[in-house]
mmCIF file of C-alpha atoms in Angstrom:
data_model
loop_
_atom_site.group_PDB
_atom_site.id
_atom_site.type_symbol
_atom_site.label_atom_id
_atom_site.label_comp_id
_atom_site.label_asym_id
_atom_site.label_seq_id
_atom_site.Cartn_x
_atom_site.Cartn_y
_atom_site.Cartn_z
ATOM 1 C CA MET L 147 77.028 58.956 333.750
ATOM 2 C CA GLU L 148 79.366 56.770 331.688
ATOM 3 C CA ARG L 149 77.698 54.788 328.947
ATOM 4 C CA PRO L 150 77.607 51.015 329.369
ATOM 5 C CA ARG L 151 79.896 49.122 327.019
ATOM 6 C CA VAL L 152 79.752 45.776 325.295
ATOM 7 C CA ASN L 153 82.573 43.823 323.693
ATOM 8 C CA ASP L 154 82.316 42.880 320.040
ATOM 9 C CA GLY L 155 83.770 39.408 320.484
ATOM 10 C CA GLU L 156 84.590 38.833 316.840
ATOM 11 C CA ASN L 157 86.860 41.880 316.499
ATOM 12 C CA GLY L 158 87.754 42.611 320.122
ATOM 13 C CA ILE L 159 86.323 46.143 320.092
ATOM 14 C CA ASN L 160 84.612 47.641 323.133
ATOM 15 C CA ILE L 161 81.500 49.444 321.901
ATOM 16 C CA SER L 162 79.897 52.262 323.822
ATOM 17 C CA LEU L 163 76.191 51.526 324.155
ATOM 18 C CA VAL L 164 74.167 54.557 323.169
ATOM 19 C CA ALA L 165 71.028 54.949 325.226
ATOM 20 C CA THR L 166 68.178 53.839 323.019
ATOM 21 C CA CYS L 167 64.463 53.218 323.371
ATOM 22 C CA ASN L 168 63.258 49.954 321.882
ATOM 23 C CA ASP L 169 60.115 49.553 323.984
ATOM 24 C CA GLY L 170 61.638 46.619 325.817
ATOM 25 C CA VAL L 171 61.490 44.364 322.759
ATOM 26 C CA LEU L 172 65.237 43.644 322.767
ATOM 27 C CA PRO L 173 68.007 44.261 325.276
ATOM 28 C CA VAL L 174 70.322 47.056 324.155
ATOM 29 C CA ASP L 175 73.380 44.797 323.840
ATOM 30 C CA LEU L 176 71.447 42.319 321.701
ATOM 31 C CA LEU L 177 70.202 45.146 319.470
ATOM 32 C CA HIS L 178 73.811 46.257 319.003
ATOM 33 C CA ASP L 179 74.875 42.760 318.036
ATOM 34 C CA ILE L 180 72.069 42.377 315.510
ATOM 35 C CA LEU L 181 72.663 45.746 313.853
ATOM 36 C CA LEU L 182 76.413 45.151 313.611
ATOM 37 C CA ARG L 183 75.765 42.074 311.504
ATOM 38 C CA LEU L 184 73.724 43.948 308.908
ATOM 39 C CA PRO L 185 75.301 45.432 305.754
ATOM 40 C CA ALA L 186 75.586 49.189 305.443
ATOM 41 C CA ARG L 187 72.766 49.607 302.942
ATOM 42 C CA PRO L 188 69.891 48.446 305.212
ATOM 43 C CA LEU L 189 71.493 50.215 308.178
ATOM 44 C CA CYS L 190 71.255 53.533 306.349
ATOM 45 C CA ARG L 191 67.528 52.940 305.938
ATOM 46 C CA LEU L 192 67.082 51.752 309.535
ATOM 47 C CA ARG L 193 68.493 55.049 310.778
ATOM 48 C CA ALA L 194 65.150 56.570 309.842
ATOM 49 C CA VAL L 195 63.217 54.299 312.248
ATOM 50 C CA CYS L 196 63.599 56.651 315.202
ATOM 51 C CA ARG L 197 66.018 59.145 316.708
ATOM 52 C CA PRO L 198 67.534 56.710 319.230
ATOM 53 C CA TRP L 199 68.317 54.239 316.454
ATOM 54 C CA ARG L 200 69.861 57.014 314.405
ATOM 55 C CA ALA L 201 72.001 58.059 317.353
ATOM 56 C CA LEU L 202 73.059 54.460 317.955
ATOM 57 C CA MET L 203 74.108 53.820 314.350
ATOM 58 C CA SER L 204 75.847 57.211 314.058
ATOM 59 C CA ASP L 205 77.965 56.728 317.158
ATOM 60 C CA PRO L 206 81.703 56.691 316.215
ATOM 61 C CA SER L 207 82.332 53.508 318.229
ATOM 62 C CA PHE L 208 79.495 51.731 316.405
ATOM 63 C CA VAL L 209 80.793 52.958 313.014
ATOM 64 C CA ALA L 210 84.306 51.697 313.867
ATOM 65 C CA ALA L 211 82.989 48.318 314.998
ATOM 66 C CA HIS L 212 80.873 47.969 311.859
ATOM 67 C CA ALA L 213 83.874 48.799 309.647
ATOM 68 C CA ALA L 214 85.950 46.149 311.455
ATOM 69 C CA ARG L 215 83.236 43.528 310.961
ATOM 70 C CA HIS L 216 82.633 44.474 307.294
ATOM 71 C CA PRO L 217 86.144 45.339 306.056
ATOM 72 C CA GLY L 218 85.375 45.006 302.353
ATOM 73 C CA PRO L 219 87.117 45.820 300.146
ATOM 74 C CA HIS L 220 84.575 47.694 298.089
ATOM 75 C CA LEU L 221 84.819 49.157 294.627
ATOM 76 C CA ALA L 222 83.850 52.742 293.906
ATOM 77 C CA VAL L 223 82.191 52.630 290.485
ATOM 78 C CA ALA L 224 81.393 56.021 288.939
ATOM 79 C CA VAL L 225 78.331 55.787 286.696
ATOM 80 C CA ARG L 226 76.958 58.529 284.494
ATOM 81 C CA GLY L 227 73.758 58.815 282.507
ATOM 82 C CA ARG L 228 71.195 59.693 285.190
ATOM 83 C CA LEU L 229 69.422 63.030 284.743
ATOM 84 C CA ASN L 230 68.515 65.306 287.639
ATOM 85 C CA ALA L 231 65.291 67.289 288.002
ATOM 86 C CA TYR L 232 66.623 69.912 285.588
ATOM 87 C CA GLY L 233 67.413 67.382 282.873
ATOM 88 C CA ARG L 234 71.188 67.620 283.398
ATOM 89 C CA GLU L 235 73.418 64.573 283.556
ATOM 90 C CA VAL L 236 74.880 63.709 286.950
ATOM 91 C CA VAL L 237 77.373 61.104 288.136
ATOM 92 C CA ASP L 238 76.569 58.554 290.837
ATOM 93 C CA VAL L 239 79.140 56.556 292.788
ATOM 94 C CA HIS L 240 78.121 52.949 293.452
ATOM 95 C CA LEU L 241 79.975 51.240 296.293
ATOM 96 C CA VAL L 242 80.078 47.599 295.219
ATOM 97 C CA ASP L 243 81.025 44.524 297.237
ATOM 98 C CA ALA L 244 84.126 43.261 295.433
ATOM 99 C CA SER L 245 83.313 39.619 296.132
ATOM 100 C CA SER L 246 79.625 39.417 295.278
ATOM 101 C CA GLY L 247 79.110 42.392 293.006
ATOM 102 C CA ASP L 248 76.218 43.669 295.152
ATOM 103 C CA VAL L 249 75.737 47.433 295.338
ATOM 104 C CA VAL L 250 75.862 48.278 299.051
ATOM 105 C CA LYS L 251 75.514 52.043 298.735
ATOM 106 C CA ARG L 252 74.778 54.722 296.132
ATOM 107 C CA VAL L 253 76.048 58.288 296.468
ATOM 108 C CA CYS L 254 75.333 61.173 294.106
ATOM 109 C CA ALA L 255 78.545 62.955 293.090
ATOM 110 C CA GLY L 256 76.687 65.700 291.218
ATOM 111 C CA ARG L 257 77.615 67.167 287.870
ATOM 112 C CA CYS L 258 81.193 66.335 286.901
ATOM 113 C CA ASP L 259 83.068 67.827 283.985
ATOM 114 C CA ARG L 260 85.399 64.855 283.580
ATOM 115 C CA PRO L 261 84.002 61.846 285.458
ATOM 116 C CA ALA L 262 86.388 59.455 283.686
ATOM 117 C CA GLU L 263 89.301 61.097 285.526
ATOM 118 C CA MET L 264 87.864 60.561 288.995
ATOM 119 C CA SER L 265 90.511 59.263 291.407
ATOM 120 C CA THR L 266 89.401 56.970 294.261
ATOM 121 C CA ARG L 267 91.994 56.132 296.881
ATOM 122 C CA CYS L 268 92.258 55.874 300.671
ATOM 123 C CA GLY L 269 88.567 56.343 301.375
ATOM 124 C CA MET L 270 88.053 59.523 299.326
ATOM 125 C CA ALA L 271 87.169 60.288 295.711
ATOM 126 C CA LEU L 272 88.567 63.303 293.858
ATOM 127 C CA LEU L 273 86.523 64.712 290.986
ATOM 128 C CA VAL L 274 86.334 67.769 288.737
ATOM 129 C CA ASP L 275 82.990 69.567 288.702
ATOM 130 C CA ASN L 276 81.436 71.497 285.824
ATOM 131 C CA ASN L 277 83.184 74.686 286.913
ATOM 132 C CA LEU L 278 86.584 72.962 286.615
ATOM 133 C CA LEU L 279 86.995 73.110 290.395
ATOM 134 C CA LEU L 280 88.172 70.138 292.440
ATOM 135 C CA ARG L 281 85.821 68.452 294.880
ATOM 136 C CA VAL L 282 86.482 65.682 297.402
ATOM 137 C CA LEU L 283 83.675 63.164 297.790
ATOM 138 C CA ASP L 284 83.267 61.277 301.068
ATOM 139 C CA PRO L 285 81.281 58.165 300.046
ATOM 140 C CA ALA L 286 80.269 57.551 303.658
ATOM 141 C CA SER L 287 78.462 60.868 304.053
ATOM 142 C CA GLY L 288 77.843 61.780 300.430
ATOM 143 C CA ALA L 289 79.402 65.199 301.010
ATOM 144 C CA ALA L 290 81.524 66.674 298.237
ATOM 145 C CA PRO L 291 83.176 69.790 299.698
ATOM 146 C CA LEU L 292 85.154 72.130 297.494
ATOM 147 C CA VAL L 293 88.911 71.747 297.705
ATOM 148 C CA PRO L 294 90.317 75.013 299.140
ATOM 149 C CA ASP L 295 92.100 75.975 295.950
ATOM 150 C CA TYR L 296 90.041 78.663 294.289
ATOM 151 C CA GLU L 297 91.939 78.557 291.001
ATOM 152 C CA VAL L 298 89.970 77.221 288.046
ATOM 153 C CA HIS L 299 91.822 74.191 286.715
ATOM 154 C CA PRO L 300 92.390 74.162 282.934
ATOM 155 C CA ILE L 301 91.006 71.203 281.034
ATOM 156 C CA ASN L 302 94.493 70.069 280.026
ATOM 157 C CA TYR L 303 95.343 68.956 283.564
ATOM 158 C CA SER L 304 94.912 65.588 285.232
ATOM 159 C CA PHE L 305 94.820 64.915 288.963
ATOM 160 C CA THR L 306 96.063 62.122 291.229
ATOM 161 C CA LEU L 307 94.812 61.822 294.806
ATOM 162 C CA VAL L 308 97.316 60.344 297.285
ATOM 163 C CA ARG L 309 97.696 60.071 301.063
ATOM 164 C CA THR L 310 100.826 60.283 303.181
ATOM 165 C CA ALA L 311 101.719 57.288 305.319
ATOM 166 C CA SER L 312 103.084 59.309 308.263
ATOM 167 C CA THR L 313 100.375 61.955 308.797
ATOM 168 C CA GLY L 314 97.425 60.565 306.842
ATOM 169 C CA ASP L 315 96.950 63.873 305.018
ATOM 170 C CA TYR L 316 95.505 63.893 301.509
ATOM 171 C CA LYS L 317 97.467 65.486 298.692
ATOM 172 C CA VAL L 318 96.789 66.131 295.009
ATOM 173 C CA LEU L 319 99.359 66.025 292.215
ATOM 174 C CA ARG L 320 98.296 68.030 289.138
ATOM 175 C CA ILE L 321 100.029 67.370 285.792
ATOM 176 C CA THR L 322 99.485 68.743 282.310
ATOM 177 C CA HIS L 323 98.515 65.990 279.883
ATOM 178 C CA ASP L 324 98.333 67.638 276.444
ATOM 179 C CA VAL L 325 102.027 67.211 275.577
ATOM 180 C CA ALA L 326 101.105 64.815 272.746
ATOM 181 C CA LEU L 327 100.669 67.888 270.557
ATOM 182 C CA GLN L 328 104.098 69.204 271.571
ATOM 183 C CA PRO L 329 106.180 66.179 272.606
ATOM 184 C CA ARG L 330 109.305 68.240 273.324
ATOM 185 C CA GLN L 331 107.503 70.384 275.885
ATOM 186 C CA ARG L 332 108.041 69.368 279.511
ATOM 187 C CA GLN L 333 105.007 68.695 281.641
ATOM 188 C CA VAL L 334 104.130 71.246 284.326
ATOM 189 C CA CYS L 335 103.328 69.893 287.795
ATOM 190 C CA SER L 336 101.814 71.492 290.865
ATOM 191 C CA PHE L 337 101.065 70.107 294.300
ATOM 192 C CA LEU L 338 98.133 70.727 296.617
ATOM 193 C CA ALA L 339 98.216 69.551 300.231
ATOM 194 C CA LEU L 340 94.860 68.929 301.930
ATOM 195 C CA GLY L 341 93.981 68.099 305.514
ATOM 196 C CA GLY L 342 93.414 64.710 307.068
ATOM 197 C CA ASP L 343 89.730 64.873 306.166
ATOM 198 C CA GLY L 344 90.490 65.783 302.562
ATOM 199 C CA VAL L 345 89.584 69.464 302.916
ATOM 200 C CA ASN L 346 90.523 71.228 306.146
ATOM 201 C CA GLY L 347 94.039 72.564 306.445
ATOM 202 C CA GLY L 348 94.590 72.761 302.697
ATOM 203 C CA ARG L 349 96.862 75.268 301.034
ATOM 204 C CA LEU L 350 96.991 76.734 297.557
ATOM 205 C CA ALA L 351 98.713 74.691 294.884
ATOM 206 C CA ARG L 352 102.399 75.369 294.332
ATOM 207 C CA GLU L 353 104.516 74.388 291.377
ATOM 208 C CA VAL L 354 106.955 71.497 291.749
ATOM 209 C CA GLN L 355 109.629 70.076 289.488
ATOM 210 C CA SER L 356 108.704 68.360 286.244
ATOM 211 C CA PRO L 357 109.031 64.563 286.063
ATOM 212 C CA PRO L 358 112.280 63.115 284.661
ATOM 213 C CA GLY L 359 110.348 62.411 281.452
ATOM 214 C CA ASN L 360 106.815 63.171 280.331
ATOM 215 C CA VAL L 361 104.352 60.678 281.828
ATOM 216 C CA LYS L 362 100.992 59.200 280.909
ATOM 217 C CA THR L 363 98.252 60.470 283.207
ATOM 218 C CA TRP L 364 95.377 58.076 282.441
ATOM 219 C CA ASP L 365 94.360 56.142 285.537
ATOM 220 C CA LYS L 366 95.437 52.770 284.112
ATOM 221 C CA TYR L 367 99.013 54.088 283.846
ATOM 222 C CA VAL L 368 99.122 55.336 287.452
ATOM 223 C CA ALA L 369 99.455 53.385 290.726
ATOM 224 C CA VAL L 370 99.958 54.596 294.310
ATOM 225 C CA VAL L 371 101.789 52.344 296.790
ATOM 226 C CA ASP L 372 102.932 53.325 300.304
ATOM 227 C CA GLY L 373 102.797 57.051 299.616
ATOM 228 C CA VAL L 374 104.578 56.835 296.247
ATOM 229 C CA ALA L 375 102.794 57.536 292.959
ATOM 230 C CA TYR L 376 104.134 55.594 289.960
ATOM 231 C CA PHE L 377 103.634 56.719 286.354
ATOM 232 C CA VAL L 378 104.422 55.184 282.956
ATOM 233 C CA LEU L 379 106.675 57.338 280.780
ATOM 234 C CA ARG L 380 105.119 58.604 277.560
ATOM 235 C CA ASP L 381 108.212 57.966 275.454
ATOM 236 C CA GLU L 382 107.846 54.192 275.513
ATOM 237 C CA PHE L 383 108.210 54.003 271.715
ATOM 238 C CA LEU L 384 111.843 55.054 272.189
ATOM 239 C CA LEU L 385 112.298 52.256 274.701
ATOM 240 C CA ARG L 386 111.012 49.737 272.183
ATOM 241 C CA GLU L 387 113.725 50.815 269.799
ATOM 242 C CA THR L 388 116.415 50.443 272.451
ATOM 243 C CA GLY L 389 115.121 47.096 273.702
ATOM 244 C CA GLY L 390 113.530 48.160 276.968
ATOM 245 C CA GLY L 391 115.101 50.029 279.885
ATOM 246 C CA ASP L 392 113.701 52.022 282.758
ATOM 247 C CA TRP L 393 110.205 53.241 281.911
ATOM 248 C CA ILE L 394 108.437 53.905 285.244
ATOM 249 C CA THR L 395 108.987 57.103 287.242
ATOM 250 C CA ALA L 396 107.908 57.783 290.810
ATOM 251 C CA PHE L 397 106.703 60.808 292.801
ATOM 252 C CA ASP L 398 107.498 60.714 296.533
ATOM 253 C CA VAL L 399 104.517 62.195 298.366
ATOM 254 C CA GLU L 400 106.342 62.728 301.676
ATOM 255 C CA ALA L 401 109.238 64.573 300.039
ATOM 256 C CA GLU L 402 106.889 66.242 297.502
ATOM 257 C CA GLN L 403 109.308 65.630 294.660
ATOM 258 C CA TRP L 404 110.067 63.215 291.824
ATOM 259 C CA ARG L 405 112.615 60.523 292.521
ATOM 260 C CA PRO L 406 115.663 60.917 290.272
ATOM 261 C CA GLU L 407 116.012 57.205 289.559
ATOM 262 C CA LEU L 408 113.625 55.387 287.206
ATOM 263 C CA VAL L 409 112.186 51.901 287.705
ATOM 264 C CA GLY L 410 112.803 49.151 285.173
ATOM 265 C CA GLY L 411 109.837 46.978 284.302
ATOM 266 C CA PRO L 412 109.511 43.190 284.018
ATOM 267 C CA PRO L 413 111.039 41.363 281.037
ATOM 268 C CA GLU L 414 109.551 41.631 277.541
ATOM 269 C CA THR L 415 107.419 44.583 278.564
ATOM 270 C CA PHE L 416 107.400 46.114 275.111
ATOM 271 C CA HIS L 417 106.649 43.045 273.046
ATOM 272 C CA ASN L 418 104.582 44.126 270.052
ATOM 273 C CA ARG L 419 101.530 42.190 271.245
ATOM 274 C CA LEU L 420 101.501 43.430 274.831
ATOM 275 C CA ARG L 421 99.371 46.153 276.370
ATOM 276 C CA VAL L 422 100.756 47.389 279.676
ATOM 277 C CA SER L 423 99.042 48.987 282.679
ATOM 278 C CA LEU L 424 99.921 49.656 286.328
ATOM 279 C CA ALA L 425 98.017 48.644 289.457
ATOM 280 C CA ALA L 426 98.467 48.535 293.224
ATOM 281 C CA LEU L 427 97.652 45.065 294.581
ATOM 282 C CA ARG L 428 98.320 43.848 298.128
ATOM 283 C CA GLY L 429 100.638 46.742 298.838
ATOM 284 C CA SER L 430 102.858 46.127 295.793
ATOM 285 C CA LEU L 431 103.353 47.856 292.478
ATOM 286 C CA VAL L 432 102.017 45.575 289.737
ATOM 287 C CA VAL L 433 102.570 45.643 285.982
ATOM 288 C CA ALA L 434 99.810 43.936 283.998
ATOM 289 C CA GLN L 435 100.933 42.580 280.626
ATOM 290 C CA ASP L 436 97.910 41.892 278.446
ATOM 291 C CA ASP L 437 98.626 39.630 275.467
ATOM 292 C CA HIS L 438 95.381 39.906 273.555
ATOM 293 C CA GLN L 439 96.276 37.439 270.805
ATOM 294 C CA ALA L 440 97.222 34.734 273.298
ATOM 295 C CA GLY L 441 94.256 35.570 275.514
ATOM 296 C CA THR L 442 96.423 35.814 278.640
ATOM 297 C CA LEU L 443 97.202 38.500 281.181
ATOM 298 C CA ASP L 444 100.373 38.290 283.311
ATOM 299 C CA LEU L 445 100.605 40.077 286.655
ATOM 300 C CA TRP L 446 104.149 41.011 287.695
ATOM 301 C CA PHE L 447 104.644 42.125 291.325
ATOM 302 C CA LEU L 448 107.561 44.325 292.411
ATOM 303 C CA LEU L 449 108.783 42.555 295.566
ATOM 304 C CA ALA L 450 111.676 43.009 297.990
ATOM 305 C CA SER L 451 114.263 40.257 297.705
ATOM 306 C CA ASP L 452 114.098 39.445 301.425
ATOM 307 C CA GLY L 453 110.307 39.390 301.521
ATOM 308 C CA GLY L 454 110.162 42.700 303.398
ATOM 309 C CA LYS L 455 110.392 46.353 302.521
ATOM 310 C CA VAL L 456 114.159 46.557 302.850
ATOM 311 C CA GLY L 457 116.691 45.455 300.283
ATOM 312 C CA PRO L 458 116.803 45.255 296.482
ATOM 313 C CA GLN L 459 113.558 44.709 294.624
ATOM 314 C CA HIS L 460 112.771 42.367 291.783
ATOM 315 C CA TRP L 461 109.836 41.516 289.532
ATOM 316 C CA SER L 462 107.989 38.247 290.111
ATOM 317 C CA LYS L 463 105.219 36.920 287.858
ATOM 318 C CA LEU L 464 102.707 35.634 290.409
ATOM 319 C CA TYR L 465 99.689 35.156 288.137
ATOM 320 C CA THR L 466 98.978 34.228 284.537
ATOM 321 C CA VAL L 467 95.270 34.589 283.857
ATOM 322 C CA THR L 468 93.534 33.203 280.786
ATOM 323 C CA MET L 469 91.037 35.837 279.698
ATOM 324 C CA PRO L 470 88.045 34.908 277.489
ATOM 325 C CA TYR L 471 88.612 37.388 274.689
ATOM 326 C CA HIS L 472 86.148 35.613 272.400
ATOM 327 C CA GLY L 473 88.798 34.705 269.844
ATOM 328 C CA ARG L 474 89.111 38.125 268.258
ATOM 329 C CA PRO L 475 92.386 38.224 266.317
ATOM 330 C CA PHE L 476 93.234 41.921 266.526
ATOM 331 C CA ARG L 477 94.678 43.484 269.655
ATOM 332 C CA LEU L 478 92.555 46.638 269.363
ATOM 333 C CA ASP L 479 89.288 44.713 269.251
ATOM 334 C CA GLY L 480 87.314 43.019 271.965
ATOM 335 C CA GLU L 481 87.791 43.358 275.700
ATOM 336 C CA ARG L 482 90.346 44.950 277.965
ATOM 337 C CA ALA L 483 90.963 43.711 281.498
ATOM 338 C CA GLU L 484 92.342 45.821 284.343
ATOM 339 C CA PRO L 485 93.185 44.226 287.735
ATOM 340 C CA VAL L 486 91.507 46.079 290.593
ATOM 341 C CA VAL L 487 91.998 44.180 293.859
ATOM 342 C CA VAL L 488 93.129 40.837 295.320
ATOM 343 C CA LEU L 489 90.639 39.485 297.873
ATOM 344 C CA ASP L 490 91.668 37.899 301.184
ATOM 345 C CA ASP L 491 90.989 34.407 299.825
ATOM 346 C CA GLY L 492 93.365 34.966 296.872
ATOM 347 C CA ARG L 493 90.751 35.629 294.199
ATOM 348 C CA ILE L 494 91.431 38.551 291.859
ATOM 349 C CA VAL L 495 88.831 41.074 290.738
ATOM 350 C CA PHE L 496 89.174 42.511 287.222
ATOM 351 C CA TRP L 497 87.196 45.237 285.530
ATOM 352 C CA VAL L 498 86.624 44.048 281.956
ATOM 353 C CA TRP L 499 85.228 46.416 279.351
ATOM 354 C CA GLU L 500 84.753 46.726 275.611
ATOM 355 C CA ARG L 501 87.445 48.934 274.135
ATOM 356 C CA ARG L 502 85.230 50.157 271.325
ATOM 357 C CA VAL L 503 82.402 51.279 273.599
ATOM 358 C CA SER L 504 82.824 54.978 274.370
ATOM 359 C CA SER L 505 80.849 54.756 277.615
ATOM 360 C CA ARG L 506 83.279 52.161 278.976
ATOM 361 C CA GLY L 507 80.507 49.860 280.005
ATOM 362 C CA GLY L 508 81.922 46.718 281.521
ATOM 363 C CA VAL L 509 81.640 43.788 283.870
ATOM 364 C CA MET L 510 83.283 42.842 287.166
ATOM 365 C CA ARG L 511 85.038 39.475 286.729
ATOM 366 C CA VAL L 512 86.328 37.440 289.695
ATOM 367 C CA TYR L 513 89.164 35.030 288.922
ATOM 368 C CA ASP L 514 90.032 32.094 291.215
ATOM 369 C CA PRO L 515 93.709 31.093 290.727
ATOM 370 C CA ASN L 516 93.152 27.766 292.512
ATOM 371 C CA THR L 517 90.574 26.507 290.016
ATOM 372 C CA GLY L 518 91.174 28.812 287.054
ATOM 373 C CA GLY L 519 87.466 29.630 287.071
ATOM 374 C CA GLN L 520 86.050 33.065 286.353
ATOM 375 C CA THR L 521 82.714 34.507 287.402
ATOM 376 C CA ASP L 522 81.062 37.708 286.193
ATOM 377 C CA VAL L 523 79.332 39.196 289.230
ATOM 378 C CA ALA L 524 78.217 42.668 288.142
ATOM 379 C CA ALA L 525 77.780 44.689 284.961
ATOM 380 C CA GLU L 526 77.397 48.419 284.434
ATOM 381 C CA ALA L 527 76.571 50.017 281.095
ATOM 382 C CA ASN L 528 77.698 53.589 281.798
ATOM 383 C CA CYS L 529 80.747 53.067 283.988
ATOM 384 C CA VAL L 530 83.423 55.762 283.660
ATOM 385 C CA HIS L 531 85.687 54.891 286.588
ATOM 386 C CA VAL L 532 86.466 51.966 288.894
ATOM 387 C CA GLY L 533 88.578 52.335 292.027
ATOM 388 C CA VAL L 534 89.115 50.600 295.369
ATOM 389 C CA TYR L 535 87.320 51.998 298.431
ATOM 390 C CA THR L 536 88.466 50.804 301.867
ATOM 391 C CA GLY L 537 86.777 53.316 304.167
ATOM 392 C CA SER L 538 83.711 52.988 306.365
ATOM 393 C CA LEU L 539 80.304 52.867 304.721
ATOM 394 C CA LEU L 540 78.589 54.583 307.657
ATOM 395 C CA ARG L 541 78.814 58.216 308.655
ATOM 396 C CA PRO L 542 79.679 58.999 312.286
ATOM 397 C CA ARG L 543 78.286 61.999 314.124
#
């Protein structure tokens, strides 16, 4: 017999009503409506009430409707410092509401060799475990299956998780990052294609061409937009001497190769006082110019001239944010601010942390461009990674 259905009026989704026993207290459609309004964290606890409730809240149609009603975005904050039953340090991933700073879900990622290099994009988190093997963490289910590449990854590699726009498959770009000791040595790159769920259908890593110039692999120098991964070139000191130039290179995920042309940054990128980082905000590549002495941070968006995705692109400074750097005169002291996400109402979320604190403890700061006001909504002492999570917070059957 076909299950009865009810329409979620707010999002226009027809939800299949799972047969459930509630002792006649509430009609089934009313129970659906009530549960859909609850955040993910209490729903995960309510699944333990009884088997029918668990079946209801694990139904794929219910999970999809809940994701549409609670779109986020959420931040995936990797936190270390907790010890397991054997006294060994483990890493937890906190899914945080980007607007309020509330932790809506906690997932244990296990023991990670390099938690600071965790990559969170497109609903999955990539991490390196203590055996130097890659694992993909699904924050919805808490599962961290092993990536089907049985090669042990040397510690001098970094990893970037990306997703193709056409097929939705996950892919991993692996790059050596110890060229600082031998600056004339070209970086070695390899490419690992995963399945649509991050694991199934994967194939062993294969070597690909080196980038046009050696790149920085720290997360703040990497941004992924529309299936293209952008990296900052390492040789920026040469660009300072020549007055600027093209200093961003791009890896095309669909073509699985580096683009031959470089991308020029916004004006005055290499002013002596500026610290530069990359971000992906509202579907655009963004260069953040942090002038610590002036206490300001400029956000430059790479936009198409015609407002679409076709035609020549240009840099536009859409935001200048005054950051409270506490009046410290030296650029290496005090706080650093990294833009994370732009909310639907135009507010911008920054992760702000003390540069001199090795644990990278920091605070989530929400900036309102209409009023110029800033609000600190969450703090974490042992944060080692902050990324954007846009997937569902519930696990379907």
